[in-house]
Amino acid sequence: MFATGVTIVTARGVGGELVGMTANSFNSVSLDPPLVLWSLAHKASSLQAFATATHYAINVLTVEQRALAERFATRGIDRWAGVAHRAGLHGAPVLEGAAAVFECANRSQYVEGDHTIFVGLVERCAHLGGAAPLLYHGGMFYTEHPLGTLSDTAVPDMPAS
């Protein structure tokens, strides 16, 4: 019963192949140094590629990218066919049109239960102004949701990202 944003985490495998998967287990860890985390099930076929990658990109999706989220969550297909992307820092693929992108060095990994938690050191980030985020809640994607704005007094000294 916890609504989350939706991301696609991308990297390059040892042989240079494109790797990507939909994840909603993304969170901020620290501002100084800038660290983020996400987790991946041990049964995921891409676990080894992400575990050995030196860098990856976390692409935060917009409501317009729902089909992309579904595609990168589907097994047994070419997830990258026709997907617009560019090489980011150190070659990690960055998806075109993402609401935000965090390009990270693969700083550390922690095995907990049936998942590995990846902690990334953010080396570069960018966002698309005015983009509405894709949300996930109760096993469903949400593309239509009223998002409000913070009052001027709610967060007086909000740090710039």
PDB file of N, CA, C and O in Angstrom, residues 28-36 107 121:
ATOM      1  N   SER A  28      16.534   7.647  -2.322  1.00  0.00           N
ATOM      2  CA  SER A  28      17.700   8.456  -1.985  1.00  0.00           C
ATOM      3  C   SER A  28      18.308   7.923  -0.689  1.00  0.00           C
ATOM      4  O   SER A  28      17.591   7.492   0.213  1.00  0.00           O
ATOM      5  N   VAL A  29      19.639   7.944  -0.604  1.00  0.00           N
ATOM      6  CA  VAL A  29      20.336   7.507   0.599  1.00  0.00           C
ATOM      7  C   VAL A  29      21.015   8.684   1.280  1.00  0.00           C
ATOM      8  O   VAL A  29      20.905   8.857   2.488  1.00  0.00           O
ATOM      9  N   SER A  30      21.707   9.524   0.495  1.00  0.00           N
ATOM     10  CA  SER A  30      22.530  10.584   1.072  1.00  0.00           C
ATOM     11  C   SER A  30      22.676  11.734   0.079  1.00  0.00           C
ATOM     12  O   SER A  30      22.719  11.499  -1.122  1.00  0.00           O
ATOM     13  N   LEU A  31      22.759  12.950   0.614  1.00  0.00           N
ATOM     14  CA  LEU A  31      23.046  14.111  -0.236  1.00  0.00           C
ATOM     15  C   LEU A  31      24.544  14.379  -0.319  1.00  0.00           C
ATOM     16  O   LEU A  31      25.028  14.920  -1.302  1.00  0.00           O
ATOM     17  N   ASP A  32      25.286  14.028   0.727  1.00  0.00           N
ATOM     18  CA  ASP A  32      26.721  14.294   0.750  1.00  0.00           C
ATOM     19  C   ASP A  32      27.455  13.101   1.345  1.00  0.00           C
ATOM     20  O   ASP A  32      27.485  12.955   2.576  1.00  0.00           O
ATOM     21  N   PRO A  33      27.993  12.205   0.531  1.00  0.00           N
ATOM     22  CA  PRO A  33      28.008  12.235  -0.929  1.00  0.00           C
ATOM     23  C   PRO A  33      26.638  11.860  -1.499  1.00  0.00           C
ATOM     24  O   PRO A  33      25.829  11.233  -0.804  1.00  0.00           O
ATOM     25  N   PRO A  34      26.388  12.207  -2.761  1.00  0.00           N
ATOM     26  CA  PRO A  34      25.091  11.892  -3.354  1.00  0.00           C
ATOM     27  C   PRO A  34      24.970  10.391  -3.662  1.00  0.00           C
ATOM     28  O   PRO A  34      25.624   9.884  -4.566  1.00  0.00           O
ATOM     29  N   LEU A  35      24.144   9.706  -2.872  1.00  0.00           N
ATOM     30  CA  LEU A  35      23.968   8.261  -3.018  1.00  0.00           C
ATOM     31  C   LEU A  35      22.496   7.921  -3.186  1.00  0.00           C
ATOM     32  O   LEU A  35      21.638   8.535  -2.547  1.00  0.00           O
ATOM     33  N   VAL A  36      22.229   6.940  -4.032  1.00  0.00           N
ATOM     34  CA  VAL A  36      20.880   6.401  -4.227  1.00  0.00           C
ATOM     35  C   VAL A  36      20.967   4.883  -4.138  1.00  0.00           C
ATOM     36  O   VAL A  36      22.053   4.306  -4.239  1.00  0.00           O
ATOM     37  N   ARG A 107      28.756   1.748  -6.545  1.00  0.00           N
ATOM     38  CA  ARG A 107      29.583   1.916  -5.348  1.00  0.00           C
ATOM     39  C   ARG A 107      29.637   0.691  -4.436  1.00  0.00           C
ATOM     40  O   ARG A 107      30.699   0.283  -3.982  1.00  0.00           O
ATOM     41  N   LEU A 121      26.776   5.860  -6.468  1.00  0.00           N
ATOM     42  CA  LEU A 121      27.280   7.211  -6.269  1.00  0.00           C
ATOM     43  C   LEU A 121      26.870   8.022  -7.493  1.00  0.00           C
ATOM     44  O   LEU A 121      27.292   7.718  -8.613  1.00  0.00           O
TER      45      LEU A 121
END
